Short mmCIF file of C-alpha atoms in Angstrom, two decimals:
data_model
loop_
_atom_site.label_atom_id
_atom_site.label_comp_id
_atom_site.label_asym_id
_atom_site.label_seq_id
_atom_site.Cartn_x
_atom_site.Cartn_y
_atom_site.Cartn_z
CA MET A 616 -5.55 18.70 -43.70
CA VAL A 617 -7.61 16.25 -42.11
CA ALA A 618 -4.93 13.47 -41.96
CA VAL A 619 -2.47 16.05 -40.63
CA LEU A 620 -4.63 16.96 -37.75
CA VAL A 621 -5.09 13.17 -36.91
CA ALA A 622 -1.25 12.35 -36.91
CA SER A 623 -0.66 15.20 -34.81
CA THR A 624 -2.93 14.69 -32.26
CA ALA A 625 -1.78 11.05 -32.28
CA GLN A 626 1.72 12.71 -31.54
CA SER A 627 0.59 14.80 -28.60
CA LEU A 628 -1.08 11.65 -27.06
CA ALA A 629 1.74 9.51 -27.46
CA ALA A 630 3.98 12.39 -26.30
CA ALA A 631 1.96 12.44 -23.11
CA GLY A 632 2.65 9.27 -22.13
CA PRO A 633 0.49 6.64 -20.28
CA GLN A 634 -1.83 8.01 -17.57
CA PRO A 635 -1.52 6.61 -14.26
CA ALA A 636 -3.55 3.61 -13.01
CA THR A 637 -6.59 4.23 -11.24
CA ILE A 638 -7.04 2.96 -7.74
CA GLN A 639 -9.41 0.40 -8.42
CA GLU A 640 -6.91 -0.95 -11.07
CA ARG A 641 -4.07 -1.00 -8.78
CA ALA A 642 -5.94 -2.78 -6.08
CA ARG A 643 -7.49 -5.09 -8.40
CA GLY A 644 -3.43 -6.29 -9.18
CA ALA A 645 -2.10 -6.02 -5.63
CA GLU A 646 -2.38 -9.15 -3.47
CA ARG A 647 -2.11 -6.94 -0.84
CA ILE A 648 -2.92 -3.25 0.23
CA VAL A 649 -1.32 -1.90 3.58
CA VAL A 650 -1.06 1.24 5.43
CA ALA A 651 2.53 1.29 7.04
CA SER A 652 5.38 3.38 7.98
CA ILE A 653 8.66 2.56 6.97
CA SER A 654 10.59 0.98 10.09
CA ASP A 655 13.77 0.19 8.79
CA ILE A 656 15.53 0.15 5.39
CA ARG A 657 18.87 -0.89 3.97
CA ALA A 658 20.13 -1.10 0.40
CA ALA A 659 22.38 -3.36 -1.00
CA TYR A 660 23.91 -4.33 -4.74
CA GLU A 661 21.73 -6.96 -6.65
CA HIS A 662 21.26 -8.26 -9.86
CA ASN A 663 17.56 -8.09 -11.53
CA ALA A 664 16.20 -10.26 -13.58
CA TYR A 665 18.41 -9.44 -16.75
CA GLY A 666 21.72 -9.46 -15.19
CA ASP A 667 22.08 -5.76 -14.38
CA GLU A 668 23.73 -4.77 -11.46
CA LEU A 669 21.54 -2.04 -9.40
CA ILE A 670 20.79 -1.19 -5.97
CA VAL A 671 17.86 -2.04 -4.27
CA SER A 672 16.40 -1.25 -1.06
CA HIS A 673 14.44 -3.50 1.33
CA ALA A 674 12.02 -1.39 3.59
CA SER A 675 10.76 -2.73 6.51
CA LEU A 676 6.78 -2.13 7.21
CA ALA A 677 4.97 -1.31 10.25
CA LEU A 678 1.92 -1.97 9.50
CA GLU A 679 -1.25 0.36 10.72
CA GLU A 680 -3.92 -0.93 8.52
CA VAL A 681 -4.61 -3.93 6.25
CA ILE A 682 -6.86 -2.99 3.57
CA LYS A 683 -6.47 -6.14 1.64
CA GLY A 684 -4.70 -9.33 2.01
CA ASN A 685 -3.08 -10.83 5.34
CA SER A 686 -1.53 -9.11 8.14
CA GLU A 687 1.80 -10.89 8.18
CA LYS A 688 5.01 -8.80 8.37
CA ALA A 689 6.16 -7.29 5.09
CA THR A 690 9.08 -6.03 3.51
CA VAL A 691 9.05 -4.21 0.28
CA ALA A 692 11.96 -4.58 -2.25
CA VAL A 693 12.51 -1.30 -4.42
CA GLU A 694 14.72 -0.45 -7.08
CA GLY A 695 17.25 2.61 -5.91
CA GLY A 696 18.77 3.83 -2.70
CA THR A 697 22.43 4.58 -1.33
CA VAL A 698 25.31 1.86 -0.70
CA ASP A 699 28.92 3.20 0.09
CA GLY A 700 28.12 6.48 -0.76
CA VAL A 701 26.61 5.73 -4.36
CA THR A 702 23.39 6.95 -4.95
CA LEU A 703 21.02 5.63 -7.60
CA ARG A 704 17.49 6.78 -8.36
CA VAL A 705 14.83 5.32 -10.29
CA SER A 706 12.14 7.41 -12.15
CA THR A 707 9.68 5.13 -12.00
CA PHE A 708 10.02 4.32 -8.21
CA PRO A 709 9.89 7.03 -5.37
CA THR A 710 12.72 7.59 -2.66
CA LEU A 711 11.70 5.90 0.41
CA SER A 712 12.94 7.02 3.81
CA ARG A 713 12.76 5.91 7.39
CA GLY A 714 9.31 6.92 9.49
CA GLU A 715 7.48 8.09 5.81
CA ARG A 716 4.14 6.58 5.86
CA ALA A 717 2.31 5.25 2.40
CA VAL A 718 -0.35 2.91 1.33
CA PHE A 719 1.44 0.33 -0.37
CA PHE A 720 0.01 -1.89 -2.88
CA LEU A 721 2.04 -5.04 -2.83
CA LYS A 722 2.46 -8.43 -5.02
CA ARG A 723 5.32 -10.91 -4.96
CA GLY A 724 8.32 -10.27 -6.87
CA PRO A 725 10.15 -13.02 -8.79
CA SER A 726 12.24 -13.61 -5.43
CA GLY A 727 9.20 -14.32 -3.34
CA GLU A 728 9.92 -10.94 -1.64
CA TYR A 729 6.83 -7.99 -2.12
CA VAL A 730 7.35 -5.28 -4.51
CA PRO A 731 4.94 -2.65 -5.50
CA HIS A 732 2.43 -3.42 -7.79
CA LEU A 733 2.99 -1.20 -11.16
CA ASN A 734 5.98 0.06 -9.82
CA GLY A 735 6.02 3.45 -8.10
CA GLN A 736 2.34 3.44 -8.44
CA GLY A 737 2.12 0.85 -6.04
CA ILE A 738 3.39 3.38 -3.22
CA LEU A 739 1.09 6.53 -2.57
CA LYS A 740 3.11 8.35 0.04
CA LEU A 741 1.04 10.33 2.80
CA ASP A 742 0.89 13.54 4.70
CA ALA A 743 0.26 14.24 8.23
CA THR A 744 -3.60 15.04 7.17
CA ASN A 745 -3.59 11.62 5.65
CA HIS A 746 -3.92 12.81 2.14
CA VAL A 747 -1.46 11.40 -0.77
CA LYS A 748 1.42 14.15 -0.70
CA GLY A 749 0.75 16.62 -3.56
CA SER A 750 -2.92 15.78 -3.73
CA SER A 751 -6.48 16.09 -2.55
CA LEU A 752 -6.78 12.18 -2.25
CA SER A 753 -7.45 11.00 0.81
CA LEU A 754 -6.66 7.73 2.61
CA ASP A 755 -10.48 7.42 3.46
CA ASP A 756 -10.74 7.95 -0.53
CA ILE A 757 -8.18 5.22 -1.33
CA ARG A 758 -10.12 2.63 1.26
CA ARG A 759 -13.23 3.39 -0.66
CA MET A 760 -11.93 2.85 -3.96
CA ALA A 761 -9.80 -0.04 -3.33
CA LEU A 762 -12.61 -1.80 -1.82
CA ALA A 763 -15.19 -0.89 -4.25
CA ASP A 764 -14.59 -4.03 -6.45
CA ALA A 765 -14.85 -6.33 -3.23
CA ARG A 766 -18.67 -5.74 -2.87
#
């Protein structure tokens, strides 16, 4: 009976999937953390490291604030987008649109361009009240948690 309960619990935990990274974990692994809006976005067909052809969107960021790292201009590459009427949506990345604001946890990708650290977990879209969309997490909370390790 105990073995069945343990196996059942293990299966339930595995089915739940991995937990999202904490803000502190995201901050530790990111080279840069910025608050920015998307000023422009362009998508193109590209090949990934495995040779697969896919659509990649390149979003130019208009920086509002630098929480970690330098203040140089940034473009972030995200898998997914629309080219010539063909749309690719990637489950691990949010869709991006011109004008959206977010906190971006960035690292350099293999090509040298910035990519979100931990894929989609590296982009936290903000609403008009400076909260992460669909949550009670505020931009002030993110700043505080991201900088906690720096003290």
